[in-house]
Amino acid sequence: MQITRQTEYAIRTLLELAKVPKGEVLQVKLISDRQSIPVEFLKKTVQLLALAGLVSTRRGTQGGIMLARPAEDITIADIIKAIEGPVAINLCLEPGYVCPNQGTCPVSPVLARAQGAFLRELQRESLADLVKPGSDKASLLVDKGEEKQLG
Amino acid sequence: MQITRQTEYAIRTLLELAKVPKGEVLQVKLISDRQSIPVEFLKKTVQLLALAGLVSTRRGTQGGIMLARPAEDITIADIIKAIEGPVAINLCLEPGYVCPNQGTCPVSPVLARAQGAFLRELQRESLADLVKPGSDKASLLVDKGEEKQLG
DNA sequence: CTATAGTGGATGTAATATATCCACTTTGTC
DNA sequence: GACAAAGTGGATATATTACATCCACTATAG
C-alpha cells in the first residue's frame, strides 16, 4: 500500500528536470548527488522513465536527460505508472483479471472507486504546478489529520 | 501500491461475518473453507482483526468469531488499517515522519490529498452496505476505463 | 581518439509477504 | 473429569519483491 522508493526517486528526478530551462539537460550523476539517490539505481529508473516517454536522453559528453514533454503535461500519476505499471490497488483491479466471483463480489467496485479518486486527485496537478513556488503546502496537515481521524 | 493478500482475506472474512445474523459466530475454519484461505494464515489475520477491535472471538467448542461492532460501523478503510497499520501512500506521510525537506518538498501535499481522497471514498460505504444486494456493481467498469485513459 | 554519459545484463542482499507447524489455553459437552 | 473443538501464540520456512551494485558496452562531443 505504498509507492516504491524507486517511484519516489523518479518523482524527485522529474521535479529536478522540471526546474531546468526547457531544452537543457541534467546528468543522471548530478541528480543522484543532489537527491542522494544511488547512481546505478537511478540509471535504471531513468530507463523506465525514458521507456514510458517521460524523459528523453542524450548520450556522450555533454549528454544527460530532459523532460520528453512539457512539464504541464506530466503528473505524478504518470510517473507512478511509468515505474510501477498500471495502478491496481488490488489484484482484482488489474487489467485483464477475471474475478472468479464474477459480479457477485461487492468489494471491487468500492476499491475501483477509491482508486479512481486517488488517481483523479494526482492528475489535478502537473509538474509545472509543483515546481512553481507558493502552492498549497498547508493542505498537508489537513489531510494528515483526516488520516488520523481514521484510527 | 497494492493492498496485501492478507488484507483481502480480512475483507472477505468480515463480509462473511456481516452476512450472518447478529450475535452468531462463524468458525475460522469454515470461513477459510468458503473463501479458500489457508486456515493457519487466516488465524493470524483474525488475531489482527481482533486486536483492532473489529471482531470478537469465542474459544472452545461452539466458539468462533463475530463482528465486534455493527456492520454499519465498519468500512474497508478500517480493515486495511487493522491489517496494515495506518495508511501512508509514501514514507513521508507516515505518522511521526519528519521530512528532511521540511516544507520545501511539493510532493507530499499532493500525495496526502490523493490519499485523503482514497480513504474518504473507502469510508463512504460500510460492510452493511456491501452485503445488501443490488448495489453499484456497474461502476467497476467505469472506473477501470478511467484507469486505462491514464496510460 | 579519448573522456564522458547513457544502455543493458547479471548478480547480490534485504525486506516483506505468504504460509506452515506445533504446542498451548479455553470452553462446551458427554 | 475427560475429551474434543476452537482460538492463541511463537517459531520457522519459502517466495516474491524491492533495493542495490558491478561491469562490459555504445554513442558522442571535442
Tab-separated table of N, CA, C and O in Angstrom, chain A residues 48-151:
chain	number	residue	atom	x	y	z
A	48	LEU	N	13.405	3.436	-17.221
A	48	LEU	CA	11.958	3.216	-17.202
A	48	LEU	C	11.209	4.480	-17.609
A	48	LEU	O	10.234	4.432	-18.353
A	49	LEU	N	11.708	5.601	-17.115
A	49	LEU	CA	11.055	6.869	-17.451
A	49	LEU	C	11.169	7.157	-18.942
A	49	LEU	O	10.239	7.685	-19.564
A	50	ALA	N	12.330	6.810	-19.508
A	50	ALA	CA	12.534	7.029	-20.939
A	50	ALA	C	11.607	6.121	-21.744
A	50	ALA	O	10.964	6.550	-22.706
A	51	LEU	N	11.530	4.872	-21.293
A	51	LEU	CA	10.672	3.897	-21.958
A	51	LEU	C	9.225	4.370	-21.957
A	51	LEU	O	8.485	4.156	-22.921
A	52	ALA	N	8.839	5.011	-20.904
A	52	ALA	CA	7.460	5.479	-20.774
A	52	ALA	C	7.249	6.810	-21.494
A	52	ALA	O	6.162	7.350	-21.492
A	53	GLY	N	8.313	7.329	-22.064
A	53	GLY	CA	8.174	8.575	-22.809
A	53	GLY	C	8.104	9.817	-21.946
A	53	GLY	O	7.612	10.852	-22.382
A	54	LEU	N	8.587	9.717	-20.737
A	54	LEU	CA	8.553	10.891	-19.864
A	54	LEU	C	9.847	11.693	-19.944
A	54	LEU	O	9.831	12.907	-19.767
A	55	VAL	N	10.960	11.030	-20.158
A	55	VAL	CA	12.214	11.764	-20.349
A	55	VAL	C	12.847	11.327	-21.665
A	55	VAL	O	12.599	10.227	-22.152
A	56	SER	N	13.643	12.219	-22.223
A	56	SER	CA	14.469	11.794	-23.345
A	56	SER	C	15.916	11.957	-22.925
A	56	SER	O	16.236	12.747	-22.035
A	57	THR	N	16.770	11.172	-23.553
A	57	THR	CA	18.147	11.106	-23.084
A	57	THR	C	19.107	11.477	-24.212
A	57	THR	O	18.788	11.333	-25.391
A	58	ARG	N	20.269	11.972	-23.804
A	58	ARG	CA	21.319	12.244	-24.781
A	58	ARG	C	22.596	11.619	-24.268
A	58	ARG	O	23.006	11.865	-23.132
A	59	ARG	N	23.224	10.796	-25.101
A	59	ARG	CA	24.431	10.098	-24.696
A	59	ARG	C	25.671	10.959	-24.875
A	59	ARG	O	25.622	12.036	-25.456
A	60	GLY	N	26.760	10.421	-24.388
A	60	GLY	CA	28.058	11.025	-24.652
A	60	GLY	C	28.337	12.276	-23.839
A	60	GLY	O	27.522	12.718	-23.019
A	61	THR	N	29.527	12.818	-24.060
A	61	THR	CA	29.900	14.057	-23.383
A	61	THR	C	28.806	15.103	-23.588
A	61	THR	O	28.207	15.163	-24.655
A	62	GLN	N	28.574	15.876	-22.546
A	62	GLN	CA	27.509	16.880	-22.582
A	62	GLN	C	26.130	16.254	-22.673
A	62	GLN	O	25.172	16.939	-22.984
A	63	GLY	N	26.094	14.944	-22.466
A	63	GLY	CA	24.803	14.278	-22.508
A	63	GLY	C	24.045	14.506	-21.219
A	63	GLY	O	24.471	15.284	-20.348
A	64	GLY	N	22.929	13.815	-21.090
A	64	GLY	CA	22.104	13.958	-19.905
A	64	GLY	C	20.670	13.636	-20.244
A	64	GLY	O	20.396	13.042	-21.287
A	65	ILE	N	19.781	14.033	-19.379
A	65	ILE	CA	18.373	13.734	-19.612
A	65	ILE	C	17.526	14.995	-19.467
A	65	ILE	O	17.923	15.955	-18.792
A	66	MET	N	16.388	14.990	-20.114
A	66	MET	CA	15.464	16.119	-20.024
A	66	MET	C	14.035	15.598	-20.137
A	66	MET	O	13.813	14.450	-20.528
A	67	LEU	N	13.077	16.421	-19.785
A	67	LEU	CA	11.682	16.025	-19.947
A	67	LEU	C	11.393	15.808	-21.421
A	67	LEU	O	11.838	16.575	-22.270
A	68	ALA	N	10.645	14.785	-21.712
A	68	ALA	CA	10.316	14.489	-23.099
A	68	ALA	C	9.072	15.259	-23.552
A	68	ALA	O	8.808	15.385	-24.733
A	69	ARG	N	8.303	15.734	-22.567
A	69	ARG	CA	7.175	16.585	-22.928
A	69	ARG	C	7.065	17.716	-21.920
A	69	ARG	O	7.739	17.681	-20.883
A	70	PRO	N	6.261	18.689	-22.228
A	70	PRO	CA	6.156	19.854	-21.334
A	70	PRO	C	5.799	19.438	-19.912
A	70	PRO	O	5.008	18.505	-19.720
A	71	ALA	N	6.372	20.115	-18.956
A	71	ALA	CA	6.091	19.820	-17.552
A	71	ALA	C	4.600	19.959	-17.248
A	71	ALA	O	4.092	19.349	-16.304
A	72	GLU	N	3.919	20.737	-18.051
A	72	GLU	CA	2.470	20.915	-17.873
A	72	GLU	C	1.699	19.637	-18.181
A	72	GLU	O	0.556	19.476	-17.774
A	73	ASP	N	2.345	18.743	-18.915
A	73	ASP	CA	1.648	17.530	-19.352
A	73	ASP	C	2.059	16.291	-18.578
A	73	ASP	O	1.777	15.166	-18.995
A	74	ILE	N	2.763	16.459	-17.484
A	74	ILE	CA	3.194	15.300	-16.708
A	74	ILE	C	2.666	15.406	-15.286
A	74	ILE	O	2.806	16.443	-14.642
A	75	THR	N	2.046	14.332	-14.833
A	75	THR	CA	1.533	14.315	-13.457
A	75	THR	C	2.192	13.179	-12.679
A	75	THR	O	2.820	12.294	-13.260
A	76	ILE	N	2.016	13.218	-11.387
A	76	ILE	CA	2.570	12.163	-10.542
A	76	ILE	C	1.954	10.811	-10.899
A	76	ILE	O	2.626	9.779	-10.833
A	77	ALA	N	0.705	10.840	-11.306
A	77	ALA	CA	0.078	9.592	-11.743
A	77	ALA	C	0.868	8.984	-12.900
A	77	ALA	O	1.089	7.774	-12.950
A	78	ASP	N	1.291	9.827	-13.821
A	78	ASP	CA	2.088	9.339	-14.955
A	78	ASP	C	3.369	8.674	-14.476
A	78	ASP	O	3.794	7.643	-15.004
A	79	ILE	N	3.979	9.277	-13.481
A	79	ILE	CA	5.264	8.772	-13.012
A	79	ILE	C	5.091	7.425	-12.316
A	79	ILE	O	5.838	6.475	-12.564
A	80	ILE	N	4.086	7.348	-11.459
A	80	ILE	CA	3.817	6.080	-10.786
A	80	ILE	C	3.612	4.981	-11.820
A	80	ILE	O	4.182	3.899	-11.742
A	81	LYS	N	2.812	5.310	-12.812
A	81	LYS	CA	2.515	4.333	-13.846
A	81	LYS	C	3.777	3.945	-14.621
A	81	LYS	O	3.979	2.777	-14.977
A	82	ALA	N	4.624	4.908	-14.879
A	82	ALA	CA	5.858	4.632	-15.630
A	82	ALA	C	6.750	3.653	-14.880
A	82	ALA	O	7.371	2.769	-15.469
A	83	ILE	N	6.805	3.800	-13.579
A	83	ILE	CA	7.713	2.955	-12.793
A	83	ILE	C	7.056	1.644	-12.388
A	83	ILE	O	7.661	0.584	-12.463
A	84	GLU	N	5.825	1.721	-11.961
A	84	GLU	CA	5.194	0.540	-11.368
A	84	GLU	C	4.210	-0.168	-12.286
A	84	GLU	O	3.673	-1.195	-11.924
A	85	GLY	N	3.981	0.411	-13.445
A	85	GLY	CA	2.961	-0.171	-14.312
A	85	GLY	C	1.591	0.326	-13.897
A	85	GLY	O	1.469	1.120	-12.965
A	86	PRO	N	0.549	-0.139	-14.580
A	86	PRO	CA	-0.803	0.335	-14.308
A	86	PRO	C	-1.158	0.191	-12.840
A	86	PRO	O	-0.881	-0.847	-12.234
A	87	VAL	N	-1.738	1.222	-12.287
A	87	VAL	CA	-2.123	1.177	-10.880
A	87	VAL	C	-3.272	0.203	-10.682
A	87	VAL	O	-4.264	0.245	-11.396
A	88	ALA	N	-3.100	-0.706	-9.733
A	88	ALA	CA	-4.181	-1.620	-9.369
A	88	ALA	C	-4.068	-1.884	-7.882
A	88	ALA	O	-3.272	-2.702	-7.448
A	89	ILE	N	-4.877	-1.166	-7.151
A	89	ILE	CA	-4.873	-1.217	-5.701
A	89	ILE	C	-5.068	-2.630	-5.170
A	89	ILE	O	-4.680	-2.964	-4.060
A	90	ASN	N	-5.663	-3.464	-6.003
A	90	ASN	CA	-5.831	-4.875	-5.651
A	90	ASN	C	-5.753	-5.705	-6.919
A	90	ASN	O	-6.011	-5.214	-8.008
A	91	LEU	N	-5.393	-6.963	-6.723
A	91	LEU	CA	-5.275	-7.884	-7.847
A	91	LEU	C	-6.487	-7.818	-8.753
A	91	LEU	O	-6.370	-7.789	-9.980
A	92	CYS	N	-7.660	-7.740	-8.139
A	92	CYS	CA	-8.886	-7.844	-8.918
A	92	CYS	C	-9.125	-6.619	-9.797
A	92	CYS	O	-10.048	-6.607	-10.601
A	93	LEU	N	-8.299	-5.592	-9.641
A	93	LEU	CA	-8.450	-4.413	-10.497
A	93	LEU	C	-7.411	-4.397	-11.604
A	93	LEU	O	-7.373	-3.474	-12.412
A	94	GLU	N	-6.589	-5.423	-11.635
A	94	GLU	CA	-5.567	-5.441	-12.674
A	94	GLU	C	-6.183	-5.683	-14.037
A	94	GLU	O	-7.104	-6.480	-14.172
A	95	PRO	N	-5.664	-4.951	-15.035
A	95	PRO	CA	-6.218	-5.102	-16.380
A	95	PRO	C	-6.142	-6.559	-16.816
A	95	PRO	O	-5.119	-7.215	-16.673
A	96	GLY	N	-7.247	-7.093	-17.295
A	96	GLY	CA	-7.249	-8.463	-17.785
A	96	GLY	C	-7.621	-9.500	-16.743
A	96	GLY	O	-7.822	-10.662	-17.069
A	97	TYR	N	-7.702	-9.073	-15.493
A	97	TYR	CA	-8.039	-10.042	-14.449
A	97	TYR	C	-9.522	-10.388	-14.509
A	97	TYR	O	-10.366	-9.502	-14.607
A	98	VAL	N	-9.825	-11.676	-14.438
A	98	VAL	CA	-11.227	-12.074	-14.378
A	98	VAL	C	-11.514	-12.642	-12.996
A	98	VAL	O	-10.950	-13.648	-12.595
A	99	CYS	N	-12.402	-11.967	-12.307
A	99	CYS	CA	-12.708	-12.362	-10.940
A	99	CYS	C	-13.495	-13.664	-10.947
A	99	CYS	O	-14.469	-13.807	-11.687
A	100	PRO	N	-13.056	-14.638	-10.130
A	100	PRO	CA	-13.806	-15.895	-10.019
A	100	PRO	C	-15.219	-15.643	-9.476
A	100	PRO	O	-16.128	-16.411	-9.751
A	101	ASN	N	-15.388	-14.561	-8.734
A	101	ASN	CA	-16.700	-14.250	-8.166
A	101	ASN	C	-17.517	-13.316	-9.064
A	101	ASN	O	-18.416	-12.625	-8.599
A	102	GLN	N	-17.115	-13.310	-10.332
A	102	GLN	CA	-17.862	-12.602	-11.388
A	102	GLN	C	-19.083	-11.788	-10.946
A	102	GLN	O	-20.199	-12.274	-11.014
A	103	GLY	N	-18.886	-10.574	-10.541
A	103	GLY	CA	-20.037	-9.723	-10.313
A	103	GLY	C	-20.752	-9.931	-8.995
A	103	GLY	O	-21.581	-9.124	-8.606
A	104	THR	N	-20.435	-11.015	-8.296
A	104	THR	CA	-21.087	-11.202	-7.003
A	104	THR	C	-20.267	-10.564	-5.888
A	104	THR	O	-20.751	-10.375	-4.784
A	105	CYS	N	-19.010	-10.239	-6.192
A	105	CYS	CA	-18.140	-9.664	-5.177
A	105	CYS	C	-18.372	-8.167	-5.079
A	105	CYS	O	-18.197	-7.434	-6.046
A	106	PRO	N	-18.773	-7.717	-3.903
A	106	PRO	CA	-19.116	-6.305	-3.740
A	106	PRO	C	-17.909	-5.416	-3.497
A	106	PRO	O	-18.039	-4.209	-3.402
A	107	VAL	N	-16.746	-6.003	-3.403
A	107	VAL	CA	-15.585	-5.230	-2.971
A	107	VAL	C	-14.921	-4.453	-4.109
A	107	VAL	O	-14.606	-3.274	-3.966
A	108	SER	N	-14.759	-5.116	-5.246
A	108	SER	CA	-14.005	-4.472	-6.309
A	108	SER	C	-14.585	-3.117	-6.731
A	108	SER	O	-13.820	-2.177	-6.972
A	109	PRO	N	-15.906	-2.970	-6.800
A	109	PRO	CA	-16.424	-1.641	-7.161
A	109	PRO	C	-15.966	-0.568	-6.184
A	109	PRO	O	-15.584	0.529	-6.601
A	110	VAL	N	-15.970	-0.900	-4.926
A	110	VAL	CA	-15.557	0.080	-3.929
A	110	VAL	C	-14.078	0.427	-4.108
A	110	VAL	O	-13.690	1.595	-4.130
A	111	LEU	N	-13.274	-0.612	-4.239
A	111	LEU	CA	-11.846	-0.377	-4.431
A	111	LEU	C	-11.607	0.419	-5.711
A	111	LEU	O	-10.757	1.319	-5.744
A	112	ALA	N	-12.342	0.082	-6.737
A	112	ALA	CA	-12.173	0.787	-8.011
A	112	ALA	C	-12.496	2.265	-7.860
A	112	ALA	O	-11.788	3.127	-8.384
A	113	ARG	N	-13.545	2.555	-7.143
A	113	ARG	CA	-13.897	3.968	-6.951
A	113	ARG	C	-12.829	4.695	-6.154
A	113	ARG	O	-12.459	5.824	-6.470
A	114	ALA	N	-12.344	4.027	-5.118
A	114	ALA	CA	-11.303	4.657	-4.293
A	114	ALA	C	-10.050	4.903	-5.123
A	114	ALA	O	-9.433	5.970	-5.056
A	115	GLN	N	-9.703	3.918	-5.910
A	115	GLN	CA	-8.535	4.062	-6.758
A	115	GLN	C	-8.737	5.184	-7.780
A	115	GLN	O	-7.830	5.966	-8.061
A	116	GLY	N	-9.941	5.253	-8.305
A	116	GLY	CA	-10.257	6.314	-9.246
A	116	GLY	C	-10.091	7.682	-8.607
A	116	GLY	O	-9.493	8.592	-9.196
A	117	ALA	N	-10.599	7.815	-7.400
A	117	ALA	CA	-10.497	9.090	-6.691
A	117	ALA	C	-9.029	9.443	-6.453
A	117	ALA	O	-8.615	10.600	-6.609
A	118	PHE	N	-8.271	8.440	-6.122
A	118	PHE	CA	-6.837	8.620	-5.883
A	118	PHE	C	-6.148	9.153	-7.136
A	118	PHE	O	-5.457	10.187	-7.093
A	119	LEU	N	-6.374	8.482	-8.243
A	119	LEU	CA	-5.708	8.889	-9.482
A	119	LEU	C	-6.187	10.251	-9.959
A	119	LEU	O	-5.397	11.079	-10.420
A	120	ARG	N	-7.467	10.470	-9.832
A	120	ARG	CA	-8.029	11.745	-10.268
A	120	ARG	C	-7.344	12.902	-9.539
A	120	ARG	O	-6.990	13.911	-10.127
A	121	GLU	N	-7.145	12.682	-8.244
A	121	GLU	CA	-6.506	13.722	-7.436
A	121	GLU	C	-5.072	13.959	-7.915
A	121	GLU	O	-4.616	15.099	-8.002
A	122	LEU	N	-4.394	12.876	-8.221
A	122	LEU	CA	-2.996	13.007	-8.661
A	122	LEU	C	-2.889	13.686	-10.016
A	122	LEU	O	-1.867	14.276	-10.350
A	123	GLN	N	-3.958	13.576	-10.789
A	123	GLN	CA	-3.907	14.154	-12.134
A	123	GLN	C	-4.271	15.625	-12.155
A	123	GLN	O	-4.233	16.261	-13.208
A	124	ARG	N	-4.618	16.135	-10.995
A	124	ARG	CA	-5.048	17.539	-10.972
A	124	ARG	C	-3.906	18.510	-11.064
A	124	ARG	O	-4.086	19.665	-11.419
A	125	GLU	N	-2.699	18.052	-10.694
A	125	GLU	CA	-1.574	18.981	-10.756
A	125	GLU	C	-0.434	18.409	-11.583
A	125	GLU	O	-0.114	17.233	-11.482
A	126	SER	N	0.172	19.258	-12.386
A	126	SER	CA	1.284	18.839	-13.223
A	126	SER	C	2.605	19.171	-12.535
A	126	SER	O	2.640	19.883	-11.535
A	127	LEU	N	3.673	18.655	-13.090
A	127	LEU	CA	4.997	19.004	-12.587
A	127	LEU	C	5.190	20.521	-12.594
A	127	LEU	O	5.780	21.089	-11.680
A	128	ALA	N	4.689	21.144	-13.632
A	128	ALA	CA	4.816	22.600	-13.735
A	128	ALA	C	4.191	23.282	-12.518
A	128	ALA	O	4.779	24.193	-11.927
A	129	ASP	N	3.006	22.812	-12.130
A	129	ASP	CA	2.358	23.365	-10.938
A	129	ASP	C	3.216	23.151	-9.703
A	129	ASP	O	3.342	24.032	-8.852
A	130	LEU	N	3.815	21.983	-9.627
A	130	LEU	CA	4.535	21.633	-8.413
A	130	LEU	C	5.829	22.429	-8.239
A	130	LEU	O	6.230	22.709	-7.115
A	131	VAL	N	6.488	22.762	-9.320
A	131	VAL	CA	7.754	23.476	-9.164
A	131	VAL	C	7.589	24.977	-9.019
A	131	VAL	O	8.480	25.662	-8.551
A	132	LYS	N	6.417	25.467	-9.411
A	132	LYS	CA	6.225	26.900	-9.166
A	132	LYS	C	5.907	27.122	-7.699
A	132	LYS	O	5.074	26.427	-7.127
A	133	PRO	N	6.619	28.076	-7.090
A	133	PRO	CA	6.535	28.256	-5.629
A	133	PRO	C	5.174	28.795	-5.193
A	133	PRO	O	4.354	29.158	-6.020
A	134	GLY	N	4.963	28.771	-3.873
A	134	GLY	CA	3.746	29.351	-3.315
A	134	GLY	C	2.500	28.525	-3.559
A	134	GLY	O	1.418	29.054	-3.724
A	135	SER	N	2.657	27.209	-3.543
A	135	SER	CA	1.468	26.389	-3.728
A	135	SER	C	0.849	26.075	-2.372
A	135	SER	O	1.031	26.802	-1.402
A	136	ASP	N	0.162	24.967	-2.304
A	136	ASP	CA	-0.747	24.693	-1.189
A	136	ASP	C	-0.162	23.770	-0.121
A	136	ASP	O	-0.748	22.767	0.203
A	137	LYS	N	0.981	24.139	0.404
A	137	LYS	CA	1.616	23.212	1.328
A	137	LYS	C	0.817	22.966	2.604
A	137	LYS	O	0.981	21.957	3.271
A	138	ALA	N	-0.040	23.911	2.941
A	138	ALA	CA	-0.791	23.788	4.181
A	138	ALA	C	-1.698	22.552	4.177
A	138	ALA	O	-1.922	21.923	5.207
A	139	SER	N	-2.169	22.192	3.011
A	139	SER	CA	-3.131	21.094	2.923
A	139	SER	C	-2.563	19.786	3.451
A	139	SER	O	-3.283	18.876	3.800
A	140	LEU	N	-1.260	19.718	3.503
A	140	LEU	CA	-0.626	18.515	4.031
A	140	LEU	C	-1.162	18.171	5.417
A	140	LEU	O	-1.619	17.071	5.679
A	141	LEU	N	-1.102	19.158	6.274
A	141	LEU	CA	-1.524	18.932	7.644
A	141	LEU	C	-2.989	18.556	7.715
A	141	LEU	O	-3.372	17.629	8.418
A	142	VAL	N	-3.799	19.246	6.965
A	142	VAL	CA	-5.222	18.960	6.939
A	142	VAL	C	-5.473	17.499	6.621
A	142	VAL	O	-6.127	16.783	7.370
A	143	ASP	N	-4.877	17.038	5.531
A	143	ASP	CA	-5.175	15.676	5.107
A	143	ASP	C	-4.557	14.642	6.034
A	143	ASP	O	-5.072	13.559	6.183
A	144	LYS	N	-3.447	15.010	6.627
A	144	LYS	CA	-2.869	14.072	7.591
A	144	LYS	C	-3.800	13.914	8.783
A	144	LYS	O	-3.962	12.843	9.322
A	145	GLY	N	-4.401	15.030	9.166
A	145	GLY	CA	-5.342	14.981	10.272
A	145	GLY	C	-6.480	14.022	9.966
A	145	GLY	O	-6.839	13.198	10.798
A	146	GLU	N	-6.941	14.124	8.767
A	146	GLU	CA	-8.037	13.265	8.367
A	146	GLU	C	-7.673	11.792	8.475
A	146	GLU	O	-8.481	10.968	8.850
A	147	GLU	N	-6.427	11.514	8.172
A	147	GLU	CA	-5.974	10.136	8.247
A	147	GLU	C	-5.990	9.659	9.699
A	147	GLU	O	-6.318	8.530	9.989
A	148	LYS	N	-5.639	10.562	10.568
A	148	LYS	CA	-5.625	10.217	11.986
A	148	LYS	C	-7.032	9.919	12.487
A	148	LYS	O	-7.256	8.984	13.240
A	149	GLN	N	-7.943	10.733	12.032
A	149	GLN	CA	-9.333	10.559	12.397
A	149	GLN	C	-9.799	9.127	12.142
A	149	GLN	O	-10.659	8.598	12.823
A	150	LEU	N	-9.129	8.509	11.182
A	150	LEU	CA	-9.494	7.150	10.804
A	150	LEU	C	-9.173	6.156	11.904
A	150	LEU	O	-9.817	5.124	12.041
A	151	GLY	N	-8.125	6.422	12.624
A	151	GLY	CA	-7.745	5.419	13.612
A	151	GLY	C	-7.719	6.043	14.958
A	151	GLY	O	-7.116	5.624	15.879
